Amino acid sequence: MIRTQWLLLIYTAISLNSIFAEEHAKNAPSSLMSRLAIPDSSQIQVIETIDGSTNIGRIVEIGDEVIAFKTDLGIIQIPISKIKHIETVSAELIRKGEFWFPNPNITRLFFAPTARMLKQGKGYFSDYYIFFPGFAYGITDRFTLGGGLSIFPTVDMNDQLFFITPKFGLVQEKTFSFAMGALLVRIPNYEDEDIQEDDPEVAGILYGVTTFGQPDASLTAGLGYGFVEGDLADRPMVMIGGEKRLTRRTAFVTENWIFPGIDEPLISYGIRFFGKRLSVDLGLINTIGEGTIFPGVPYIDFVVQF
């Protein structure tokens, strides 16, 4: 049963991807022409051609069939028909002649969200510990909706966990963001056989979170109130974390929790490896106190942006 439903989910995802790819191909020429522009001095353009080469510089002239593109080596002529992709970015992203593409996973630390939002129409697929796939999508620049489920082997679909993660961006500035949201989890009752499978519990967290700094170096702090079936906790849990970009493709990430009534804080730390659209987190989870385990419990996730 689970295998059939999972295969159906994969088939649906592949079909949707094919439809989106076909639609993108139809719209590519007009979309490309709309991005051909002469940038100002604070911007740099990255052009990828169909032969796989990448050029960094600025467009200085646009013709009917060819553009003049100024690079560090001089001005080159690039046929418009040969351009696969063009991106205009801040000149700050060019370091020692290399394009430091933006971190594709700026809306989360490990488990916890940052206060940054997905742009409208942007989204990602994610997977935590293999058994917890999910997604998130920017409905608007200020509202992101996410969700997911567990895929434990041999467990019936009605007994899996399901969760949704709405988030509202109330303040979105260059170096300061504030958001509020929720984690809502449908939890089946595994202990009482007399309870029907259509009577699961709903638990989760209502939270507010603030992020200071820019994507390459930031601090995030949040407060969250846990709840079960409408009963809200008396005291909040506290989360403090951050990220610091180390190289073009790596960043240090940390996420730490203090739970009410628990003396030992939960800490986590690790490295995020990423490309333009894919990121992989490898970390360790531990506690501070008598329950410390050296070096910690391994953590892994990956995110694919679309």
mmCIF file of N, CA and C in Angstrom, residues 63-147:
data_model
loop_
_atom_site.group_PDB
_atom_site.id
_atom_site.type_symbol
_atom_site.label_atom_id
_atom_site.label_comp_id
_atom_site.label_asym_id
_atom_site.label_seq_id
_atom_site.Cartn_x
_atom_site.Cartn_y
_atom_site.Cartn_z
ATOM 1 N N GLY A 63 22.467 44.399 -29.561
ATOM 2 C CA GLY A 63 22.063 44.442 -30.955
ATOM 3 C C GLY A 63 20.878 43.529 -31.204
ATOM 4 N N ASP A 64 20.478 43.412 -32.453
ATOM 5 C CA ASP A 64 19.344 42.551 -32.792
ATOM 6 C C ASP A 64 19.684 41.076 -32.599
ATOM 7 N N GLU A 65 20.933 40.697 -32.859
ATOM 8 C CA GLU A 65 21.321 39.292 -32.797
ATOM 9 C C GLU A 65 22.526 39.042 -31.894
ATOM 10 N N VAL A 66 23.250 40.098 -31.537
ATOM 11 C CA VAL A 66 24.489 39.947 -30.774
ATOM 12 C C VAL A 66 24.549 41.004 -29.679
ATOM 13 N N ILE A 67 25.148 40.633 -28.536
ATOM 14 C CA ILE A 67 25.415 41.611 -27.484
ATOM 15 C C ILE A 67 26.922 41.803 -27.346
ATOM 16 N N ALA A 68 27.328 42.996 -26.952
ATOM 17 C CA ALA A 68 28.725 43.266 -26.606
ATOM 18 C C ALA A 68 28.843 43.148 -25.093
ATOM 19 N N PHE A 69 29.748 42.263 -24.638
ATOM 20 C CA PHE A 69 29.855 41.931 -23.216
ATOM 21 C C PHE A 69 31.273 42.228 -22.741
ATOM 22 N N LYS A 70 31.394 43.149 -21.772
ATOM 23 C CA LYS A 70 32.700 43.559 -21.268
ATOM 24 C C LYS A 70 33.114 42.703 -20.081
ATOM 25 N N THR A 71 34.242 42.003 -20.216
ATOM 26 C CA THR A 71 34.800 41.182 -19.148
ATOM 27 C C THR A 71 36.158 41.744 -18.744
ATOM 28 N N ASP A 72 36.825 41.089 -17.794
ATOM 29 C CA ASP A 72 38.166 41.522 -17.386
ATOM 30 C C ASP A 72 39.176 41.385 -18.522
ATOM 31 N N LEU A 73 38.872 40.531 -19.502
ATOM 32 C CA LEU A 73 39.789 40.295 -20.619
ATOM 33 C C LEU A 73 39.478 41.165 -21.826
ATOM 34 N N GLY A 74 38.429 41.992 -21.718
ATOM 35 C CA GLY A 74 38.055 42.848 -22.831
ATOM 36 C C GLY A 74 36.612 42.630 -23.246
ATOM 37 N N ILE A 75 36.225 43.230 -24.360
ATOM 38 C CA ILE A 75 34.847 43.126 -24.854
ATOM 39 C C ILE A 75 34.739 41.959 -25.828
ATOM 40 N N ILE A 76 33.751 41.096 -25.602
ATOM 41 C CA ILE A 76 33.505 39.971 -26.494
ATOM 42 C C ILE A 76 32.099 40.083 -27.062
ATOM 43 N N GLN A 77 31.896 39.472 -28.216
ATOM 44 C CA GLN A 77 30.590 39.455 -28.865
ATOM 45 C C GLN A 77 29.930 38.099 -28.604
ATOM 46 N N ILE A 78 28.715 38.119 -28.073
ATOM 47 C CA ILE A 78 28.002 36.874 -27.776
ATOM 48 C C ILE A 78 26.686 36.868 -28.544
ATOM 49 N N PRO A 79 26.471 35.892 -29.434
ATOM 50 C CA PRO A 79 25.183 35.786 -30.132
ATOM 51 C C PRO A 79 24.055 35.531 -29.134
ATOM 52 N N ILE A 80 22.973 36.252 -29.270
ATOM 53 C CA ILE A 80 21.844 36.093 -28.347
ATOM 54 C C ILE A 80 21.297 34.672 -28.403
ATOM 55 N N SER A 81 21.338 34.057 -29.576
ATOM 56 C CA SER A 81 20.818 32.695 -29.737
ATOM 57 C C SER A 81 21.642 31.670 -28.972
ATOM 58 N N LYS A 82 22.877 32.031 -28.585
ATOM 59 C CA LYS A 82 23.752 31.108 -27.867
ATOM 60 C C LYS A 82 23.642 31.261 -26.351
ATOM 61 N N ILE A 83 22.879 32.245 -25.890
ATOM 62 C CA ILE A 83 22.760 32.480 -24.447
ATOM 63 C C ILE A 83 21.722 31.530 -23.854
ATOM 64 N N LYS A 84 22.164 30.747 -22.875
ATOM 65 C CA LYS A 84 21.265 29.825 -22.183
ATOM 66 C C LYS A 84 20.616 30.483 -20.975
ATOM 67 N N HIS A 85 21.393 31.273 -20.255
ATOM 68 C CA HIS A 85 20.881 31.894 -19.025
ATOM 69 C C HIS A 85 21.689 33.153 -18.732
ATOM 70 N N ILE A 86 21.008 34.188 -18.246
ATOM 71 C CA ILE A 86 21.686 35.411 -17.821
ATOM 72 C C ILE A 86 21.135 35.832 -16.468
ATOM 73 N N GLU A 87 22.032 36.226 -15.582
ATOM 74 C CA GLU A 87 21.633 36.635 -14.232
ATOM 75 C C GLU A 87 22.353 37.922 -13.871
ATOM 76 N N THR A 88 21.598 38.886 -13.382
ATOM 77 C CA THR A 88 22.170 40.150 -12.923
ATOM 78 C C THR A 88 22.228 40.131 -11.402
ATOM 79 N N VAL A 89 23.429 40.310 -10.850
ATOM 80 C CA VAL A 89 23.623 40.196 -9.406
ATOM 81 C C VAL A 89 24.407 41.400 -8.899
ATOM 82 N N SER A 90 24.434 41.522 -7.579
ATOM 83 C CA SER A 90 25.234 42.583 -6.967
ATOM 84 C C SER A 90 26.715 42.326 -7.231
ATOM 85 N N ALA A 91 27.453 43.399 -7.475
ATOM 86 C CA ALA A 91 28.897 43.266 -7.703
ATOM 87 C C ALA A 91 29.608 42.676 -6.489
ATOM 88 N N GLU A 92 28.978 42.744 -5.311
ATOM 89 C CA GLU A 92 29.572 42.184 -4.102
ATOM 90 C C GLU A 92 29.688 40.668 -4.176
ATOM 91 N N LEU A 93 28.895 40.023 -5.052
ATOM 92 C CA LEU A 93 28.929 38.567 -5.176
ATOM 93 C C LEU A 93 30.084 38.074 -6.038
ATOM 94 N N ILE A 94 30.819 38.985 -6.634
ATOM 95 C CA ILE A 94 31.994 38.606 -7.415
ATOM 96 C C ILE A 94 33.228 38.806 -6.537
ATOM 97 N N ARG A 95 33.907 37.718 -6.226
ATOM 98 C CA ARG A 95 35.077 37.772 -5.356
ATOM 99 C C ARG A 95 36.245 37.070 -6.043
ATOM 100 N N LYS A 96 37.322 37.807 -6.250
ATOM 101 C CA LYS A 96 38.514 37.294 -6.924
ATOM 102 C C LYS A 96 38.170 36.664 -8.267
ATOM 103 N N GLY A 97 37.248 37.309 -8.982
ATOM 104 C CA GLY A 97 36.894 36.848 -10.316
ATOM 105 C C GLY A 97 35.914 35.698 -10.354
ATOM 106 N N GLU A 98 35.437 35.245 -9.181
ATOM 107 C CA GLU A 98 34.484 34.141 -9.129
ATOM 108 C C GLU A 98 33.117 34.642 -8.686
ATOM 109 N N PHE A 99 32.074 34.031 -9.220
ATOM 110 C CA PHE A 99 30.708 34.362 -8.837
ATOM 111 C C PHE A 99 30.316 33.540 -7.622
ATOM 112 N N TRP A 100 30.155 34.194 -6.487
ATOM 113 C CA TRP A 100 29.690 33.533 -5.275
ATOM 114 C C TRP A 100 28.164 33.566 -5.287
ATOM 115 N N PHE A 101 27.585 32.513 -5.870
ATOM 116 C CA PHE A 101 26.132 32.461 -5.974
ATOM 117 C C PHE A 101 25.502 32.502 -4.589
ATOM 118 N N PRO A 102 24.285 33.051 -4.486
ATOM 119 C CA PRO A 102 23.629 33.158 -3.177
ATOM 120 C C PRO A 102 23.396 31.789 -2.548
ATOM 121 N N ASN A 103 23.452 31.742 -1.242
ATOM 122 C CA ASN A 103 23.090 30.539 -0.494
ATOM 123 C C ASN A 103 21.653 30.163 -0.855
ATOM 124 N N PRO A 104 21.399 28.951 -1.390
ATOM 125 C CA PRO A 104 20.047 28.595 -1.819
ATOM 126 C C PRO A 104 19.110 28.214 -0.675
ATOM 127 N N ASN A 105 19.625 28.180 0.555
ATOM 128 C CA ASN A 105 18.812 27.705 1.677
ATOM 129 C C ASN A 105 18.839 28.720 2.820
ATOM 130 N N ILE A 106 18.480 29.980 2.513
ATOM 131 C CA ILE A 106 18.575 31.041 3.522
ATOM 132 C C ILE A 106 17.355 31.113 4.434
ATOM 133 N N THR A 107 16.302 30.348 4.149
ATOM 134 C CA THR A 107 15.083 30.435 4.957
ATOM 135 C C THR A 107 15.066 29.454 6.124
ATOM 136 N N ARG A 108 16.123 28.627 6.256
ATOM 137 C CA ARG A 108 16.177 27.680 7.362
ATOM 138 C C ARG A 108 17.604 27.579 7.893
ATOM 139 N N LEU A 109 17.707 27.182 9.157
ATOM 140 C CA LEU A 109 18.980 26.735 9.707
ATOM 141 C C LEU A 109 19.036 25.222 9.466
ATOM 142 N N PHE A 110 18.886 24.396 10.516
ATOM 143 C CA PHE A 110 18.706 22.964 10.299
ATOM 144 C C PHE A 110 17.202 22.664 10.313
ATOM 145 N N PHE A 111 16.652 22.538 11.507
ATOM 146 C CA PHE A 111 15.216 22.293 11.658
ATOM 147 C C PHE A 111 14.447 23.608 11.717
ATOM 148 N N ALA A 112 15.012 24.587 12.381
ATOM 149 C CA ALA A 112 14.304 25.847 12.642
ATOM 150 C C ALA A 112 14.332 26.777 11.440
ATOM 151 N N PRO A 113 13.271 27.580 11.278
ATOM 152 C CA PRO A 113 13.263 28.578 10.204
ATOM 153 C C PRO A 113 14.029 29.826 10.612
ATOM 154 N N THR A 114 14.539 30.540 9.628
ATOM 155 C CA THR A 114 14.994 31.903 9.850
ATOM 156 C C THR A 114 13.796 32.820 9.598
ATOM 157 N N ALA A 115 13.995 34.121 9.725
ATOM 158 C CA ALA A 115 12.900 35.064 9.469
ATOM 159 C C ALA A 115 12.835 35.476 8.001
ATOM 160 N N ARG A 116 13.744 34.972 7.187
ATOM 161 C CA ARG A 116 13.720 35.318 5.765
ATOM 162 C C ARG A 116 12.637 34.523 5.044
ATOM 163 N N MET A 117 12.145 35.092 3.943
ATOM 164 C CA MET A 117 11.040 34.483 3.211
ATOM 165 C C MET A 117 11.470 34.059 1.810
ATOM 166 N N LEU A 118 10.779 33.055 1.281
ATOM 167 C CA LEU A 118 10.922 32.717 -0.130
ATOM 168 C C LEU A 118 10.259 33.798 -0.976
ATOM 169 N N LYS A 119 10.830 34.090 -2.121
ATOM 170 C CA LYS A 119 10.196 35.012 -3.046
ATOM 171 C C LYS A 119 8.983 34.336 -3.687
ATOM 172 N N GLN A 120 8.029 35.138 -4.107
ATOM 173 C CA GLN A 120 6.834 34.603 -4.758
ATOM 174 C C GLN A 120 7.228 33.743 -5.957
ATOM 175 N N GLY A 121 6.657 32.543 -6.005
ATOM 176 C CA GLY A 121 6.936 31.634 -7.108
ATOM 177 C C GLY A 121 8.161 30.766 -6.912
ATOM 178 N N LYS A 122 8.949 31.003 -5.853
ATOM 179 C CA LYS A 122 10.115 30.186 -5.556
ATOM 180 C C LYS A 122 9.753 29.134 -4.509
ATOM 181 N N GLY A 123 10.477 28.038 -4.520
ATOM 182 C CA GLY A 123 10.198 26.992 -3.551
ATOM 183 C C GLY A 123 11.340 26.007 -3.468
ATOM 184 N N TYR A 124 11.145 24.969 -2.649
ATOM 185 C CA TYR A 124 12.161 23.925 -2.551
ATOM 186 C C TYR A 124 11.540 22.611 -2.092
ATOM 187 N N PHE A 125 12.202 21.532 -2.481
ATOM 188 C CA PHE A 125 11.942 20.210 -1.931
ATOM 189 C C PHE A 125 13.024 19.938 -0.897
ATOM 190 N N SER A 126 12.658 19.273 0.198
ATOM 191 C CA SER A 126 13.627 18.988 1.251
ATOM 192 C C SER A 126 13.451 17.563 1.752
ATOM 193 N N ASP A 127 14.472 17.072 2.431
ATOM 194 C CA ASP A 127 14.380 15.756 3.062
ATOM 195 C C ASP A 127 15.276 15.752 4.288
ATOM 196 N N TYR A 128 14.714 15.328 5.419
ATOM 197 C CA TYR A 128 15.427 15.288 6.679
ATOM 198 C C TYR A 128 15.525 13.841 7.143
ATOM 199 N N TYR A 129 16.744 13.384 7.383
ATOM 200 C CA TYR A 129 16.958 12.007 7.841
ATOM 201 C C TYR A 129 16.318 10.968 6.912
ATOM 202 N N ILE A 130 16.188 11.250 5.667
ATOM 203 C CA ILE A 130 15.650 10.353 4.630
ATOM 204 C C ILE A 130 14.152 10.149 4.776
ATOM 205 N N PHE A 131 13.654 9.988 6.003
ATOM 206 C CA PHE A 131 12.266 9.593 6.233
ATOM 207 C C PHE A 131 11.292 10.764 6.377
ATOM 208 N N PHE A 132 11.774 12.008 6.219
ATOM 209 C CA PHE A 132 10.891 13.165 6.393
ATOM 210 C C PHE A 132 11.006 14.120 5.201
ATOM 211 N N PRO A 133 10.424 13.758 4.044
ATOM 212 C CA PRO A 133 10.435 14.670 2.898
ATOM 213 C C PRO A 133 9.443 15.807 3.096
ATOM 214 N N GLY A 134 9.725 16.940 2.471
ATOM 215 C CA GLY A 134 8.825 18.084 2.589
ATOM 216 C C GLY A 134 9.028 19.056 1.447
ATOM 217 N N PHE A 135 8.303 20.149 1.503
ATOM 218 C CA PHE A 135 8.399 21.180 0.481
ATOM 219 C C PHE A 135 8.029 22.515 1.107
ATOM 220 N N ALA A 136 8.351 23.597 0.417
ATOM 221 C CA ALA A 136 7.887 24.938 0.791
ATOM 222 C C ALA A 136 7.763 25.750 -0.485
ATOM 223 N N TYR A 137 6.797 26.672 -0.494
ATOM 224 C CA TYR A 137 6.540 27.461 -1.703
ATOM 225 C C TYR A 137 6.144 28.873 -1.309
ATOM 226 N N GLY A 138 6.719 29.847 -1.998
ATOM 227 C CA GLY A 138 6.392 31.240 -1.727
ATOM 228 C C GLY A 138 5.107 31.647 -2.427
ATOM 229 N N ILE A 139 4.004 31.690 -1.684
ATOM 230 C CA ILE A 139 2.719 32.114 -2.259
ATOM 231 C C ILE A 139 2.802 33.589 -2.647
ATOM 232 N N THR A 140 3.354 34.385 -1.753
ATOM 233 C CA THR A 140 3.700 35.784 -2.034
ATOM 234 C C THR A 140 5.078 36.029 -1.424
ATOM 235 N N ASP A 141 5.600 37.239 -1.567
ATOM 236 C CA ASP A 141 6.882 37.562 -0.942
ATOM 237 C C ASP A 141 6.787 37.570 0.580
ATOM 238 N N ARG A 142 5.570 37.631 1.125
ATOM 239 C CA ARG A 142 5.381 37.710 2.579
ATOM 240 C C ARG A 142 4.690 36.482 3.165
ATOM 241 N N PHE A 143 4.339 35.494 2.335
ATOM 242 C CA PHE A 143 3.676 34.297 2.864
ATOM 243 C C PHE A 143 4.230 33.049 2.191
ATOM 244 N N THR A 144 4.765 32.156 3.013
ATOM 245 C CA THR A 144 5.300 30.876 2.542
ATOM 246 C C THR A 144 4.502 29.747 3.173
ATOM 247 N N LEU A 145 4.148 28.753 2.367
ATOM 248 C CA LEU A 145 3.432 27.580 2.861
ATOM 249 C C LEU A 145 4.270 26.344 2.592
ATOM 250 N N GLY A 146 4.484 25.556 3.637
ATOM 251 C CA GLY A 146 5.246 24.323 3.498
ATOM 252 C C GLY A 146 4.501 23.156 4.101
ATOM 253 N N GLY A 147 5.037 21.982 3.890
ATOM 254 C CA GLY A 147 4.412 20.787 4.435
ATOM 255 C C GLY A 147 5.255 19.565 4.141
#
